[in-house]
Amino acid sequence: MRLILLGPPGGGKGTQGKMLAARLAVPHISTGDILRQEIETGTDLGRKARALIDKGNLVSDAMINAIVHQRLRLPDVAHGFILDGYPRTVPQALKLEEVNREFHMPLDAALDLEVDETELIRRISGRRVCSGCGATFHLTSMPPIQPTRCDHCGSPLTHREDDAPEAIRRRLQIYRLRTQPLIDFYRDRKILFAVDTRRGVEHTFEAILRILGLDLEPREDL
Ligand code: AMP
C-alpha cells in the first residue's frame, strides 16, 4: 500500500501516519521529521532548512525532492510506504510521479485530512513533541501522563518553534497557496479520498481503514 497524506499543518498527518504505518507494517516517511533530524544533528542541510522551517516557510522543492528520492531507494519501501508532508507543492507531486514511475511503484491513494481552521489552531497550540523519540501529544485531547515528559521514553516534551502563532499563520497561508492545489491534482488522477477528522483520532483512523478497504481489527496473519 503506497499512500500520501495531505491536509493542513495540525490536520493529524503525523498521528494517523504513525498509526497506519504500524497497522500496515510499512515505513512512515515524514519529511518534517527528516528535516528536524537533520537540524538536530547539525548537518549542512539542517542549517539551511532551520531558518526557513522556524518561520513557517517551505524548504526548496529541489532539496526536499532529493531527500525523498533517496529515501524511496531504501529496501524497506518494498511493501509500501506512507508519505506524510510530501508532496506539498505541484512541482513536488510531479517529481514524485516521475520517481514512482522509475521505481515501478504507483500511489494507491492520497488521503486528504480535512479540518477547519479554528480546530487547527487549537490542535497546533496544544501540541507537544518528545525531544527524544518524536512521539506527539496534545495537552487536552491526548495528554501525556506527566505534562512535561514523554510517556514512552521520559525525555522532555517540547513545543515546536514553528507552532508559534506567527509561524502557524504563515504555514496556513502557504498551505492554501501551495499545497491545496494538490487536492485537484490527485482528484484528476482519481486517487483522492477526503477524510473527515472532526470526530477525533480513533474515528478518523477507522474512516481511513474503511476507505482503504481494510479490516477494522488487525488480522493475525498481517
Ligand atoms: P511538518 O512536520 O510536515 O509540518 O513539516 C515541518 C516543516 O518542514 C514545514 O513547515 C516546512 O518548512 C518543512 N517541510 C516539510 N516537508 C516539506 C516539503 N514537502 N516541502 C517543503 N518544505 C517541507
mmCIF file of C-alpha atoms and ligand atoms in Angstrom:
data_model
loop_
_atom_site.group_PDB
_atom_site.id
_atom_site.type_symbol
_atom_site.label_atom_id
_atom_site.label_comp_id
_atom_site.label_asym_id
_atom_site.label_seq_id
_atom_site.Cartn_x
_atom_site.Cartn_y
_atom_site.Cartn_z
ATOM 1 C CA MET A 1 0.000 0.000 0.000
ATOM 2 C CA ARG A 2 1.523 3.325 -1.098
ATOM 3 C CA LEU A 3 -0.184 6.322 0.409
ATOM 4 C CA ILE A 4 0.271 10.037 0.751
ATOM 5 C CA LEU A 5 -1.267 12.152 3.492
ATOM 6 C CA LEU A 6 -2.479 15.608 2.519
ATOM 7 C CA GLY A 7 -4.039 18.227 4.754
ATOM 8 C CA PRO A 8 -3.082 21.397 6.614
ATOM 9 C CA PRO A 9 -0.495 21.611 9.402
ATOM 10 C CA GLY A 10 -2.129 20.223 12.533
ATOM 11 C CA GLY A 11 -4.522 18.122 10.459
ATOM 12 C CA GLY A 12 -3.331 14.897 12.089
ATOM 13 C CA LYS A 13 -0.997 13.611 9.365
ATOM 14 C CA GLY A 14 1.710 12.623 11.828
ATOM 15 C CA THR A 15 -0.659 10.842 14.215
ATOM 16 C CA GLN A 16 -2.570 8.990 11.503
ATOM 17 C CA GLY A 17 0.641 8.304 9.569
ATOM 18 C CA LYS A 18 2.224 6.552 12.547
ATOM 19 C CA MET A 19 -0.941 4.536 13.277
ATOM 20 C CA LEU A 20 -1.297 3.475 9.651
ATOM 21 C CA ALA A 21 2.359 2.551 9.361
ATOM 22 C CA ALA A 22 2.043 0.281 12.414
ATOM 23 C CA ARG A 23 -1.168 -1.269 11.056
ATOM 24 C CA LEU A 24 0.205 -1.857 7.540
ATOM 25 C CA ALA A 25 3.782 -2.649 8.592
ATOM 26 C CA VAL A 26 5.247 -0.124 6.149
ATOM 27 C CA PRO A 27 7.516 2.868 6.877
ATOM 28 C CA HIS A 28 6.048 6.227 7.865
ATOM 29 C CA ILE A 29 8.125 8.776 5.961
ATOM 30 C CA SER A 30 7.631 12.280 7.335
ATOM 31 C CA THR A 31 9.690 14.931 5.550
ATOM 32 C CA GLY A 32 9.187 17.246 8.546
ATOM 33 C CA ASP A 33 10.699 14.579 10.853
ATOM 34 C CA ILE A 34 13.612 14.013 8.448
ATOM 35 C CA LEU A 35 14.346 17.756 8.366
ATOM 36 C CA ARG A 36 14.064 18.095 12.172
ATOM 37 C CA GLN A 37 16.517 15.195 12.490
ATOM 38 C CA GLU A 38 18.965 16.993 10.157
ATOM 39 C CA ILE A 39 18.622 20.133 12.295
ATOM 40 C CA GLU A 40 19.192 18.148 15.480
ATOM 41 C CA THR A 41 22.372 16.526 14.135
ATOM 42 C CA GLY A 42 23.591 19.889 12.848
ATOM 43 C CA THR A 43 24.172 18.882 9.222
ATOM 44 C CA ASP A 44 24.619 21.456 6.422
ATOM 45 C CA LEU A 45 21.175 20.609 5.156
ATOM 46 C CA GLY A 46 19.748 21.069 8.655
ATOM 47 C CA ARG A 47 21.358 24.500 8.983
ATOM 48 C CA LYS A 48 19.900 25.589 5.632
ATOM 49 C CA ALA A 49 16.469 24.248 6.491
ATOM 50 C CA ARG A 50 16.242 25.644 10.013
ATOM 51 C CA ALA A 51 15.742 29.340 9.247
ATOM 52 C CA LEU A 52 13.000 28.507 6.758
ATOM 53 C CA ILE A 53 11.194 25.998 8.960
ATOM 54 C CA ASP A 54 11.210 28.155 12.106
ATOM 55 C CA LYS A 55 9.476 30.969 10.230
ATOM 56 C CA GLY A 56 6.908 28.594 8.757
ATOM 57 C CA ASN A 57 8.269 28.692 5.199
ATOM 58 C CA LEU A 58 8.807 25.687 2.937
ATOM 59 C CA VAL A 59 12.270 24.431 2.089
ATOM 60 C CA SER A 60 13.071 24.319 -1.638
ATOM 61 C CA ASP A 61 11.494 21.748 -3.920
ATOM 62 C CA ALA A 62 14.970 20.681 -5.092
ATOM 63 C CA MET A 63 16.146 19.973 -1.530
ATOM 64 C CA ILE A 64 13.081 18.025 -0.462
ATOM 65 C CA ASN A 65 12.804 16.121 -3.754
ATOM 66 C CA ALA A 66 16.385 14.919 -3.343
ATOM 67 C CA ILE A 67 15.669 13.762 0.235
ATOM 68 C CA VAL A 68 12.563 11.801 -0.775
ATOM 69 C CA HIS A 69 14.146 10.332 -3.897
ATOM 70 C CA GLN A 70 16.983 8.988 -1.763
ATOM 71 C CA ARG A 71 14.606 7.687 0.923
ATOM 72 C CA LEU A 72 12.475 5.783 -1.595
ATOM 73 C CA ARG A 73 15.567 3.859 -2.739
ATOM 74 C CA LEU A 74 15.821 2.077 0.625
ATOM 75 C CA PRO A 75 14.654 -1.549 0.613
ATOM 76 C CA ASP A 76 12.085 -1.075 3.415
ATOM 77 C CA VAL A 77 9.625 0.551 0.981
ATOM 78 C CA ALA A 78 9.268 -2.687 -1.000
ATOM 79 C CA HIS A 79 5.832 -3.390 0.504
ATOM 80 C CA GLY A 80 4.678 0.203 0.582
ATOM 81 C CA PHE A 81 5.090 3.488 2.410
ATOM 82 C CA ILE A 82 3.179 6.333 3.932
ATOM 83 C CA LEU A 83 4.377 9.751 2.869
ATOM 84 C CA ASP A 84 3.491 12.444 5.393
ATOM 85 C CA GLY A 85 4.106 16.088 4.452
ATOM 86 C CA TYR A 86 5.289 15.297 0.925
ATOM 87 C CA PRO A 87 4.411 16.356 -1.706
ATOM 88 C CA ARG A 88 3.486 19.883 -0.628
ATOM 89 C CA THR A 89 3.670 21.633 -4.000
ATOM 90 C CA VAL A 90 2.673 20.744 -7.560
ATOM 91 C CA PRO A 91 6.321 20.517 -8.737
ATOM 92 C CA GLN A 92 6.962 18.045 -5.870
ATOM 93 C CA ALA A 93 3.923 15.977 -6.906
ATOM 94 C CA LEU A 94 5.197 15.861 -10.493
ATOM 95 C CA LYS A 95 8.626 14.783 -9.277
ATOM 96 C CA LEU A 96 7.058 12.071 -7.120
ATOM 97 C CA GLU A 97 5.167 10.731 -10.145
ATOM 98 C CA GLU A 98 8.456 10.555 -12.019
ATOM 99 C CA VAL A 99 10.154 8.700 -9.147
ATOM 100 C CA ASN A 100 7.192 6.336 -8.758
ATOM 101 C CA ARG A 101 7.376 5.514 -12.447
ATOM 102 C CA GLU A 102 11.138 4.966 -12.228
ATOM 103 C CA PHE A 103 10.742 2.568 -9.269
ATOM 104 C CA HIS A 104 7.512 0.986 -10.600
ATOM 105 C CA MET A 105 5.545 1.928 -7.504
ATOM 106 C CA PRO A 106 2.400 3.913 -8.308
ATOM 107 C CA LEU A 107 0.441 5.532 -5.485
ATOM 108 C CA ASP A 108 -2.726 3.805 -4.268
ATOM 109 C CA ALA A 109 -4.343 6.737 -2.522
ATOM 110 C CA ALA A 110 -3.969 10.375 -1.475
ATOM 111 C CA LEU A 111 -5.835 10.905 1.792
ATOM 112 C CA ASP A 112 -6.906 14.476 2.433
ATOM 113 C CA LEU A 113 -7.355 15.028 6.185
ATOM 114 C CA GLU A 114 -9.979 17.760 6.397
ATOM 115 C CA VAL A 115 -10.236 20.094 9.379
ATOM 116 C CA ASP A 116 -11.476 23.660 9.897
ATOM 117 C CA GLU A 117 -9.168 26.484 10.871
ATOM 118 C CA THR A 118 -10.343 27.124 14.456
ATOM 119 C CA GLU A 119 -9.793 23.465 15.256
ATOM 120 C CA LEU A 120 -6.357 23.591 13.597
ATOM 121 C CA ILE A 121 -5.185 26.449 15.784
ATOM 122 C CA ARG A 122 -6.462 24.571 18.858
ATOM 123 C CA ARG A 123 -4.648 21.403 17.816
ATOM 124 C CA ILE A 124 -1.377 23.107 16.962
ATOM 125 C CA SER A 125 -1.190 25.289 20.057
ATOM 126 C CA GLY A 126 -1.704 22.310 22.384
ATOM 127 C CA ARG A 127 0.702 20.061 20.500
ATOM 128 C CA ARG A 128 3.797 18.791 22.326
ATOM 129 C CA VAL A 129 6.550 16.709 20.744
ATOM 130 C CA CYS A 130 9.030 14.443 22.518
ATOM 131 C CA SER A 131 12.599 15.649 22.081
ATOM 132 C CA GLY A 132 13.828 12.048 22.391
ATOM 133 C CA CYS A 133 11.611 9.704 20.368
ATOM 134 C CA GLY A 134 9.422 12.163 18.416
ATOM 135 C CA ALA A 135 6.123 10.916 19.903
ATOM 136 C CA THR A 136 3.366 13.539 19.761
ATOM 137 C CA PHE A 137 0.890 14.514 22.466
ATOM 138 C CA HIS A 138 -1.841 17.089 22.885
ATOM 139 C CA LEU A 139 -2.354 18.855 26.192
ATOM 140 C CA THR A 140 -6.123 18.233 26.154
ATOM 141 C CA SER A 141 -7.004 15.560 23.585
ATOM 142 C CA MET A 142 -4.010 13.213 24.006
ATOM 143 C CA PRO A 143 -2.375 14.342 27.263
ATOM 144 C CA PRO A 144 0.914 12.846 28.462
ATOM 145 C CA ILE A 145 0.840 11.282 31.951
ATOM 146 C CA GLN A 146 3.272 13.965 33.179
ATOM 147 C CA PRO A 147 2.797 17.351 31.476
ATOM 148 C CA THR A 148 6.457 17.861 30.522
ATOM 149 C CA ARG A 149 7.766 14.293 29.993
ATOM 150 C CA CYS A 150 7.250 11.700 27.279
ATOM 151 C CA ASP A 151 5.182 8.636 28.302
ATOM 152 C CA HIS A 152 7.373 6.360 26.168
ATOM 153 C CA CYS A 153 10.981 7.399 26.823
ATOM 154 C CA GLY A 154 10.783 10.043 29.590
ATOM 155 C CA SER A 155 12.530 12.775 27.534
ATOM 156 C CA PRO A 156 11.353 16.388 27.849
ATOM 157 C CA LEU A 157 8.371 17.435 25.708
ATOM 158 C CA THR A 158 8.848 20.499 23.521
ATOM 159 C CA HIS A 159 6.632 22.968 21.700
ATOM 160 C CA ARG A 160 7.813 23.201 18.085
ATOM 161 C CA GLU A 161 9.262 26.586 17.145
ATOM 162 C CA ASP A 162 7.096 26.605 14.017
ATOM 163 C CA ASP A 163 3.980 26.011 16.165
ATOM 164 C CA ALA A 164 4.235 29.602 17.483
ATOM 165 C CA PRO A 165 1.257 31.818 16.395
ATOM 166 C CA GLU A 166 3.118 33.858 13.742
ATOM 167 C CA ALA A 167 4.644 30.758 12.141
ATOM 168 C CA ILE A 168 1.281 28.960 12.211
ATOM 169 C CA ARG A 169 -0.333 31.832 10.304
ATOM 170 C CA ARG A 170 2.441 31.676 7.725
ATOM 171 C CA ARG A 171 2.166 27.885 7.397
ATOM 172 C CA LEU A 172 -1.592 28.067 6.845
ATOM 173 C CA GLN A 173 -1.129 30.793 4.238
ATOM 174 C CA ILE A 174 1.460 28.685 2.412
ATOM 175 C CA TYR A 175 -0.738 25.619 2.727
ATOM 176 C CA ARG A 176 -3.627 27.392 0.961
ATOM 177 C CA LEU A 177 -1.378 28.785 -1.744
ATOM 178 C CA ARG A 178 1.000 25.919 -2.491
ATOM 179 C CA THR A 179 -0.443 22.679 -1.100
ATOM 180 C CA GLN A 180 -4.207 22.945 -1.556
ATOM 181 C CA PRO A 181 -3.860 22.753 -5.382
ATOM 182 C CA LEU A 182 -2.717 19.146 -4.850
ATOM 183 C CA ILE A 183 -6.284 18.227 -3.927
ATOM 184 C CA ASP A 184 -7.365 18.861 -7.532
ATOM 185 C CA PHE A 185 -4.144 17.292 -8.790
ATOM 186 C CA TYR A 186 -4.927 13.960 -7.108
ATOM 187 C CA ARG A 187 -8.655 14.226 -7.809
ATOM 188 C CA ASP A 188 -7.740 14.369 -11.514
ATOM 189 C CA ARG A 189 -5.699 11.196 -11.036
ATOM 190 C CA LYS A 190 -8.708 9.567 -9.338
ATOM 191 C CA ILE A 191 -6.873 8.605 -6.156
ATOM 192 C CA LEU A 192 -8.100 11.385 -3.858
ATOM 193 C CA PHE A 193 -10.112 10.468 -0.740
ATOM 194 C CA ALA A 194 -11.401 13.099 1.683
ATOM 195 C CA VAL A 195 -11.274 12.142 5.367
ATOM 196 C CA ASP A 196 -13.390 13.995 7.928
ATOM 197 C CA THR A 197 -11.226 14.370 11.064
ATOM 198 C CA ARG A 198 -13.799 16.142 13.279
ATOM 199 C CA ARG A 199 -14.658 13.088 15.370
ATOM 200 C CA GLY A 200 -11.212 12.529 16.835
ATOM 201 C CA VAL A 201 -8.195 10.311 16.288
ATOM 202 C CA GLU A 202 -9.818 6.847 16.584
ATOM 203 C CA HIS A 203 -12.815 7.629 14.355
ATOM 204 C CA THR A 204 -10.522 9.189 11.762
ATOM 205 C CA PHE A 205 -8.339 6.094 11.764
ATOM 206 C CA GLU A 206 -11.368 3.846 11.290
ATOM 207 C CA ALA A 207 -12.613 6.054 8.444
ATOM 208 C CA ILE A 208 -9.234 5.700 6.732
ATOM 209 C CA LEU A 209 -9.212 1.905 7.142
ATOM 210 C CA ARG A 210 -12.703 1.792 5.604
ATOM 211 C CA ILE A 211 -11.602 3.929 2.653
ATOM 212 C CA LEU A 212 -8.659 1.601 2.086
ATOM 213 C CA GLY A 213 -10.912 -1.460 2.332
ATOM 214 C CA LEU A 214 -9.038 -2.809 5.367
ATOM 215 C CA ASP A 215 -10.480 -4.683 8.359
ATOM 216 C CA LEU A 216 -11.044 -2.547 11.428
ATOM 217 C CA GLU A 217 -9.446 -5.204 13.650
ATOM 218 C CA PRO A 218 -5.821 -6.118 12.878
ATOM 219 C CA ARG A 219 -5.561 -9.628 11.433
ATOM 220 C CA GLU A 220 -3.319 -12.290 12.994
ATOM 221 C CA ASP A 221 -1.629 -13.002 9.670
ATOM 222 C CA LEU A 222 -0.628 -9.381 8.989
HETATM 223 P P1 AMP B 1 5.723 19.151 9.083
HETATM 224 O O1 AMP B 1 6.299 18.446 10.253
HETATM 225 O O2 AMP B 1 5.260 18.231 7.982
HETATM 226 O O3 AMP B 1 4.668 20.181 9.455
HETATM 227 O O4 AMP B 1 6.933 19.985 8.421
HETATM 228 C C1 AMP B 1 7.596 20.998 9.143
HETATM 229 C C2 AMP B 1 8.280 21.963 8.188
HETATM 230 O O5 AMP B 1 9.257 21.262 7.396
HETATM 231 C C3 AMP B 1 7.362 22.628 7.160
HETATM 232 O O6 AMP B 1 6.678 23.749 7.688
HETATM 233 C C4 AMP B 1 8.369 23.017 6.087
HETATM 234 O O7 AMP B 1 9.124 24.127 6.475
HETATM 235 C C5 AMP B 1 9.305 21.807 6.082
HETATM 236 N N1 AMP B 1 8.825 20.777 5.117
HETATM 237 C C6 AMP B 1 8.374 19.533 5.420
HETATM 238 N N2 AMP B 1 8.002 18.873 4.303
HETATM 239 C C7 AMP B 1 8.218 19.730 3.277
HETATM 240 C C8 AMP B 1 8.009 19.666 1.885
HETATM 241 N N3 AMP B 1 7.487 18.566 1.307
HETATM 242 N N4 AMP B 1 8.346 20.740 1.123
HETATM 243 C C9 AMP B 1 8.879 21.859 1.678
HETATM 244 N N5 AMP B 1 9.085 22.008 2.995
HETATM 245 C C10 AMP B 1 8.760 20.957 3.798
#
